[in-house]
Tab-separated table of N, CA and C in Angstrom:
chain	number	residue	atom	x	y	z
I	1	UNK	N	-31.626	-8.575	-46.436
I	1	UNK	CA	-30.186	-8.577	-47.502
I	1	UNK	C	-30.303	-10.088	-47.442
I	2	UNK	N	-29.867	-10.320	-48.562
I	2	UNK	CA	-30.159	-11.833	-49.338
I	2	UNK	C	-28.495	-12.188	-49.526
I	3	UNK	N	-27.462	-11.735	-49.123
I	3	UNK	CA	-26.393	-11.769	-49.491
I	3	UNK	C	-25.790	-13.328	-49.413
I	4	UNK	N	-26.386	-14.229	-48.278
I	4	UNK	CA	-25.982	-15.503	-48.055
I	4	UNK	C	-26.403	-16.350	-48.879
I	5	UNK	N	-27.571	-16.386	-49.818
I	5	UNK	CA	-28.384	-16.770	-50.270
I	5	UNK	C	-27.633	-17.803	-51.540
I	6	UNK	N	-26.873	-16.922	-52.123
I	6	UNK	CA	-25.926	-17.231	-53.374
I	6	UNK	C	-24.853	-18.237	-52.960
I	7	UNK	N	-24.377	-18.817	-51.856
I	7	UNK	CA	-23.573	-19.254	-51.318
I	7	UNK	C	-23.786	-20.841	-51.323
I	8	UNK	N	-23.315	-22.197	-51.711
I	8	UNK	CA	-23.874	-22.894	-51.548
I	8	UNK	C	-24.524	-23.815	-50.773
I	9	UNK	N	-24.194	-23.411	-49.326
I	9	UNK	CA	-25.915	-23.559	-48.486
I	9	UNK	C	-26.857	-22.735	-48.503
I	10	UNK	N	-26.708	-21.408	-48.726
I	10	UNK	CA	-28.274	-20.762	-48.922
I	10	UNK	C	-28.637	-21.144	-50.332
I	11	UNK	N	-27.871	-21.849	-51.082
I	11	UNK	CA	-28.847	-22.157	-52.592
I	11	UNK	C	-29.644	-23.393	-52.319
I	12	UNK	N	-28.962	-24.640	-51.517
I	12	UNK	CA	-29.658	-25.398	-50.823
I	12	UNK	C	-30.670	-25.487	-50.286
I	13	UNK	N	-30.383	-24.774	-49.415
I	13	UNK	CA	-31.555	-24.223	-48.419
I	13	UNK	C	-33.416	-24.047	-49.063
I	14	UNK	N	-32.744	-23.060	-50.421
I	14	UNK	CA	-33.579	-22.480	-50.733
I	14	UNK	C	-34.676	-23.692	-51.791
I	15	UNK	N	-33.442	-24.490	-52.479
I	15	UNK	CA	-34.376	-25.690	-53.202
I	15	UNK	C	-34.985	-26.475	-52.325
I	16	UNK	N	-33.971	-26.687	-50.956
I	16	UNK	CA	-35.324	-27.533	-49.914
I	16	UNK	C	-36.847	-27.104	-49.679
I	17	UNK	N	-36.296	-26.127	-49.310
I	17	UNK	CA	-37.851	-25.043	-49.179
I	17	UNK	C	-38.497	-24.953	-50.596
I	18	UNK	N	-38.034	-25.120	-51.337
I	18	UNK	CA	-38.660	-24.726	-52.887
I	18	UNK	C	-39.591	-26.440	-53.309
I	19	UNK	N	-39.224	-27.497	-52.718
I	19	UNK	CA	-39.336	-28.584	-53.247
I	19	UNK	C	-40.818	-28.911	-51.640
I	20	UNK	N	-40.010	-28.231	-50.874
I	20	UNK	CA	-41.080	-28.659	-49.654
I	20	UNK	C	-42.370	-27.284	-50.079
I	21	UNK	N	-42.488	-26.590	-50.647
I	21	UNK	CA	-43.266	-25.594	-51.237
I	21	UNK	C	-44.443	-25.864	-52.271
I	22	UNK	N	-43.491	-27.027	-53.032
I	22	UNK	CA	-43.977	-28.066	-54.195
I	22	UNK	C	-44.859	-29.332	-53.333
I	23	UNK	N	-44.791	-29.646	-52.487
I	23	UNK	CA	-45.152	-31.180	-52.036
I	23	UNK	C	-46.512	-30.198	-50.987
I	24	UNK	N	-46.410	-29.268	-50.889
I	24	UNK	CA	-47.651	-28.495	-49.942
I	24	UNK	C	-46.737	-28.506	-49.058
I	25	UNK	N	-45.830	-29.199	-48.424
I	25	UNK	CA	-45.748	-29.599	-46.545
I	25	UNK	C	-45.770	-28.039	-45.894
I	26	UNK	N	-45.129	-26.614	-46.873
I	26	UNK	CA	-44.972	-25.183	-46.407
I	26	UNK	C	-45.467	-24.209	-46.713
I	27	UNK	N	-45.362	-23.604	-46.070
I	27	UNK	CA	-46.241	-21.934	-47.195
I	27	UNK	C	-45.216	-21.585	-47.460
I	28	UNK	N	-45.396	-20.541	-49.080
I	28	UNK	CA	-44.957	-19.805	-49.362
I	28	UNK	C	-44.413	-18.688	-48.188
I	29	UNK	N	-44.561	-18.034	-47.137
I	29	UNK	CA	-44.504	-16.987	-46.517
I	29	UNK	C	-43.734	-17.476	-45.384
I	30	UNK	N	-43.802	-18.931	-45.014
I	30	UNK	CA	-42.697	-19.476	-43.623
I	30	UNK	C	-41.829	-19.177	-44.993
I	31	UNK	N	-41.485	-20.645	-45.775
I	31	UNK	CA	-40.264	-20.135	-46.427
I	31	UNK	C	-39.820	-19.126	-46.413
I	32	UNK	N	-40.213	-17.834	-46.937
I	32	UNK	CA	-39.845	-16.781	-46.604
I	32	UNK	C	-38.997	-15.990	-45.233
I	33	UNK	N	-39.588	-16.591	-44.310
I	33	UNK	CA	-39.322	-16.401	-43.009
I	33	UNK	C	-38.162	-17.068	-43.143
I	34	UNK	N	-38.200	-18.151	-43.428
I	34	UNK	CA	-37.279	-18.873	-43.281
I	34	UNK	C	-35.691	-18.328	-43.392
I	35	UNK	N	-35.668	-17.746	-44.883
I	35	UNK	CA	-34.762	-17.516	-45.615
I	35	UNK	C	-34.072	-16.330	-45.065
I	36	UNK	N	-35.025	-15.726	-44.587
I	36	UNK	CA	-34.649	-14.182	-43.584
I	36	UNK	C	-33.669	-14.466	-42.496
I	37	UNK	N	-34.108	-15.209	-41.605
I	37	UNK	CA	-33.945	-16.048	-40.559
I	37	UNK	C	-32.372	-16.261	-40.560
I	38	UNK	N	-32.479	-17.265	-41.902
I	38	UNK	CA	-31.099	-18.024	-42.064
I	38	UNK	C	-30.086	-16.518	-42.320
I	39	UNK	N	-30.350	-15.463	-43.003
I	39	UNK	CA	-29.578	-14.516	-43.735
I	39	UNK	C	-28.870	-14.023	-42.667
I	40	UNK	N	-29.945	-13.623	-41.189
I	40	UNK	CA	-29.659	-13.011	-40.085
I	40	UNK	C	-28.181	-14.083	-39.159
I	41	UNK	N	-29.294	-15.429	-38.962
I	41	UNK	CA	-28.131	-16.323	-38.409
I	41	UNK	C	-26.622	-16.101	-39.243
I	42	UNK	N	-26.441	-16.784	-40.410
I	42	UNK	CA	-25.571	-16.407	-41.344
I	42	UNK	C	-24.564	-14.972	-40.803
I	43	UNK	N	-25.022	-13.772	-41.538
I	43	UNK	CA	-24.561	-12.726	-41.158
I	43	UNK	C	-24.038	-12.275	-39.528
I	44	UNK	N	-25.248	-12.876	-38.888
I	44	UNK	CA	-24.194	-12.572	-37.268
I	44	UNK	C	-23.299	-13.585	-36.811
I	45	UNK	N	-23.081	-15.241	-37.495
I	45	UNK	CA	-21.504	-15.755	-36.962
I	45	UNK	C	-20.780	-15.563	-38.146
I	46	UNK	N	-20.870	-14.752	-38.954
I	46	UNK	CA	-19.743	-14.141	-39.713
I	46	UNK	C	-18.989	-12.887	-39.010
I	47	UNK	N	-20.213	-13.010	-38.809
I	47	UNK	CA	-19.730	-10.914	-38.076
I	47	UNK	C	-18.959	-11.220	-36.200
I	48	UNK	N	-19.451	-12.068	-36.441
I	48	UNK	CA	-19.116	-12.739	-34.583
I	48	UNK	C	-18.331	-13.633	-33.922
I	49	UNK	N	-18.039	-14.579	-34.662
I	49	UNK	CA	-17.373	-16.357	-34.601
I	49	UNK	C	-15.997	-16.380	-35.162
I	50	UNK	N	-15.939	-15.973	-36.841
I	50	UNK	CA	-14.800	-16.232	-37.695
I	50	UNK	C	-14.108	-15.517	-37.152
I	51	UNK	N	-12.569	-15.949	-36.910
I	51	UNK	CA	-11.634	-14.863	-36.445
I	51	UNK	C	-10.095	-14.805	-37.758
I	52	UNK	N	-10.818	-16.036	-38.383
I	52	UNK	CA	-8.812	-16.746	-38.892
I	52	UNK	C	-9.259	-15.467	-40.350
I	53	UNK	N	-8.344	-14.679	-40.568
I	53	UNK	CA	-8.202	-14.134	-42.114
I	53	UNK	C	-7.407	-14.810	-43.168
I	54	UNK	N	-7.027	-14.349	-44.501
I	54	UNK	CA	-7.523	-14.991	-45.582
I	54	UNK	C	-6.991	-13.920	-46.562
I	55	UNK	N	-5.660	-13.862	-47.346
I	55	UNK	CA	-5.711	-12.824	-48.109
I	55	UNK	C	-5.243	-13.715	-49.685
I	56	UNK	N	-5.583	-12.770	-50.535
I	56	UNK	CA	-5.782	-13.410	-52.174
I	56	UNK	C	-4.397	-12.565	-53.102
I	57	UNK	N	-4.259	-12.666	-54.395
I	57	UNK	CA	-4.055	-12.396	-55.383
I	57	UNK	C	-3.992	-12.525	-56.240
I	58	UNK	N	-4.611	-12.002	-57.474
I	58	UNK	CA	-5.486	-12.281	-58.817
I	58	UNK	C	-5.439	-11.095	-59.979
I	59	UNK	N	-6.047	-11.595	-60.918
I	59	UNK	CA	-5.504	-11.021	-61.954
I	59	UNK	C	-8.319	-10.390	-61.648
I	60	UNK	N	-7.761	-9.253	-61.911
I	60	UNK	CA	-9.119	-8.469	-61.895
I	60	UNK	C	-10.063	-8.768	-63.298
I	61	UNK	N	-11.331	-9.744	-63.255
I	61	UNK	CA	-11.594	-10.093	-64.596
I	61	UNK	C	-12.610	-8.892	-64.706
I	62	UNK	N	-13.549	-9.113	-64.055
I	62	UNK	CA	-14.846	-7.867	-63.997
I	62	UNK	C	-14.768	-7.429	-62.448
I	63	UNK	N	-15.353	-6.094	-62.832
I	63	UNK	CA	-16.113	-5.874	-61.354
I	63	UNK	C	-17.317	-4.855	-61.293
I	64	UNK	N	-18.271	-5.366	-60.798
I	64	UNK	CA	-19.782	-4.520	-60.948
I	64	UNK	C	-20.266	-3.786	-60.056
I	65	UNK	N	-21.012	-2.719	-59.309
I	65	UNK	CA	-21.609	-2.079	-58.093
I	65	UNK	C	-22.643	-1.766	-58.417
I	66	UNK	N	-23.745	-1.811	-57.357
I	66	UNK	CA	-25.088	-2.044	-57.551
I	66	UNK	C	-25.916	-1.885	-56.268
I	67	UNK	N	-25.757	-0.578	-55.748
I	67	UNK	CA	-26.440	-0.807	-54.574
I	67	UNK	C	-26.139	-0.965	-53.466
I	68	UNK	N	-24.180	-0.680	-53.496
I	68	UNK	CA	-23.632	-1.143	-52.236
I	68	UNK	C	-23.325	-2.597	-52.248
I	69	UNK	N	-23.783	-3.185	-53.030
I	69	UNK	CA	-23.164	-4.268	-53.511
I	69	UNK	C	-22.008	-4.745	-54.692
I	70	UNK	N	-21.175	-5.246	-54.015
I	70	UNK	CA	-19.847	-5.316	-55.182
I	70	UNK	C	-19.777	-6.633	-55.565
I	71	UNK	N	-19.661	-7.040	-56.986
I	71	UNK	CA	-19.421	-8.259	-57.295
I	71	UNK	C	-17.612	-7.796	-58.101
I	72	UNK	N	-16.758	-9.247	-58.122
I	72	UNK	CA	-15.972	-9.359	-58.674
I	72	UNK	C	-16.084	-10.343	-59.433
I	73	UNK	N	-15.106	-10.491	-60.567
I	73	UNK	CA	-14.535	-11.850	-60.905
I	73	UNK	C	-13.252	-11.916	-61.356
I	74	UNK	N	-12.181	-13.146	-60.743
I	74	UNK	CA	-10.684	-12.839	-60.709
I	74	UNK	C	-10.692	-14.042	-61.846
I	75	UNK	N	-9.045	-13.648	-62.182
I	75	UNK	CA	-8.551	-14.955	-63.024
I	75	UNK	C	-7.225	-14.931	-62.109
I	76	UNK	N	-6.648	-16.313	-61.843
I	76	UNK	CA	-5.328	-16.553	-61.764
I	76	UNK	C	-5.010	-16.859	-60.540
I	77	UNK	N	-5.925	-16.937	-59.285
I	77	UNK	CA	-6.069	-17.101	-58.079
I	77	UNK	C	-5.221	-17.187	-57.377
I	78	UNK	N	-4.426	-16.929	-56.334
I	78	UNK	CA	-3.610	-17.666	-55.320
I	78	UNK	C	-4.206	-17.056	-53.795
I	79	UNK	N	-4.414	-18.435	-53.035
I	79	UNK	CA	-5.441	-17.534	-51.891
I	79	UNK	C	-4.091	-17.628	-50.685
I	80	UNK	N	-3.872	-17.282	-49.754
I	80	UNK	CA	-2.653	-17.142	-48.840
I	80	UNK	C	-4.057	-17.488	-47.399
I	81	UNK	N	-4.325	-18.596	-46.506
I	81	UNK	CA	-4.669	-18.538	-45.968
I	81	UNK	C	-4.040	-18.720	-43.877
I	82	UNK	N	-2.615	-18.624	-44.665
I	82	UNK	CA	-1.966	-18.510	-43.482
I	82	UNK	C	-0.512	-18.697	-43.840
I	83	UNK	N	1.040	-19.010	-43.176
I	83	UNK	CA	2.113	-18.668	-44.002
I	83	UNK	C	2.282	-20.248	-44.271
I	84	UNK	N	2.051	-21.188	-44.319
I	84	UNK	CA	1.867	-22.762	-45.287
I	84	UNK	C	0.955	-23.013	-46.031
I	85	UNK	N	0.132	-22.361	-45.593
I	85	UNK	CA	-1.453	-23.140	-46.853
I	85	UNK	C	-1.506	-21.683	-48.066
I	86	UNK	N	-1.802	-22.291	-49.171
I	86	UNK	CA	-1.950	-21.858	-50.127
I	86	UNK	C	-2.507	-22.506	-50.913
I	87	UNK	N	-3.481	-21.631	-51.987
I	87	UNK	CA	-4.621	-22.403	-52.405
I	87	UNK	C	-4.645	-21.566	-54.616
I	88	UNK	N	-4.376	-22.038	-54.995
I	88	UNK	CA	-4.521	-21.821	-56.274
I	88	UNK	C	-5.669	-21.981	-56.477
I	89	UNK	N	-6.445	-21.579	-57.868
I	89	UNK	CA	-7.094	-21.368	-58.956
I	89	UNK	C	-7.450	-21.018	-59.940
I	90	UNK	N	-7.995	-21.244	-60.756
I	90	UNK	CA	-8.221	-20.451	-62.146
I	90	UNK	C	-9.261	-19.206	-62.292
I	91	UNK	N	-10.282	-19.372	-61.281
I	91	UNK	CA	-11.245	-18.006	-61.090
I	91	UNK	C	-11.346	-18.260	-59.940
I	92	UNK	N	-12.063	-17.098	-59.436
I	92	UNK	CA	-12.873	-16.871	-58.137
I	92	UNK	C	-14.086	-15.776	-58.561
I	93	UNK	N	-15.127	-15.728	-57.229
I	93	UNK	CA	-16.524	-14.572	-57.749
I	93	UNK	C	-16.194	-14.373	-56.344
I	94	UNK	N	-16.112	-13.204	-56.100
I	94	UNK	CA	-16.495	-12.658	-54.651
I	94	UNK	C	-17.751	-11.356	-54.719
I	95	UNK	N	-18.434	-11.622	-53.482
I	95	UNK	CA	-19.099	-10.068	-53.664
I	95	UNK	C	-19.351	-9.809	-52.322
I	96	UNK	N	-19.126	-8.405	-52.340
I	96	UNK	CA	-19.378	-8.100	-51.080
I	96	UNK	C	-19.971	-6.480	-50.742
I	97	UNK	N	-20.077	-6.613	-49.758
I	97	UNK	CA	-21.352	-5.186	-49.077
I	97	UNK	C	-21.015	-4.148	-48.416
I	98	UNK	N	-21.560	-3.461	-48.506
I	98	UNK	CA	-20.947	-1.640	-46.948
I	98	UNK	C	-21.039	-2.437	-45.866
I	99	UNK	N	-20.497	-2.248	-45.539
I	99	UNK	CA	-21.032	-3.119	-43.866
I	99	UNK	C	-21.933	-2.214	-43.786
I	100	UNK	N	-22.378	-0.532	-43.948
I	100	UNK	CA	-23.496	0.048	-44.153
I	100	UNK	C	-25.261	-0.177	-43.932
I	101	UNK	N	-24.183	-1.395	-45.269
I	101	UNK	CA	-25.936	-1.123	-45.431
I	101	UNK	C	-26.988	-2.676	-44.432
I	102	UNK	N	-25.988	-3.091	-43.762
I	102	UNK	CA	-26.083	-4.654	-43.446
I	102	UNK	C	-26.455	-4.543	-42.555
I	103	UNK	N	-27.646	-5.058	-41.910
I	103	UNK	CA	-28.196	-4.580	-40.160
I	103	UNK	C	-27.595	-5.603	-39.804
I	104	UNK	N	-27.600	-5.149	-37.995
I	104	UNK	CA	-27.141	-5.567	-36.869
I	104	UNK	C	-27.288	-6.902	-36.776
I	105	UNK	N	-26.829	-7.712	-36.948
I	105	UNK	CA	-27.373	-9.089	-36.455
I	105	UNK	C	-28.132	-9.048	-34.668
């Protein structure tokens, strides 16, 4: 699953691998293996190491669902990280996947 490749770190990894492929320092096959390991590793970290929780309030602008992947776009967002820390943003994108579909780390 390519769930984490659209976040900043995943995009940066893809860009770096593309540069290495273009300069012939890396094969396409090895780059794909690296991306697959990145997905597995990030999935494991997200499911086992993170304990913090956040909540948010927002207006849902759009919603799309395809093959168990849910994409939301929100406006007027307030994120609460704890009782004292609140962040506000004009917009936010959220991508979620059904847990049954994501392979175990």
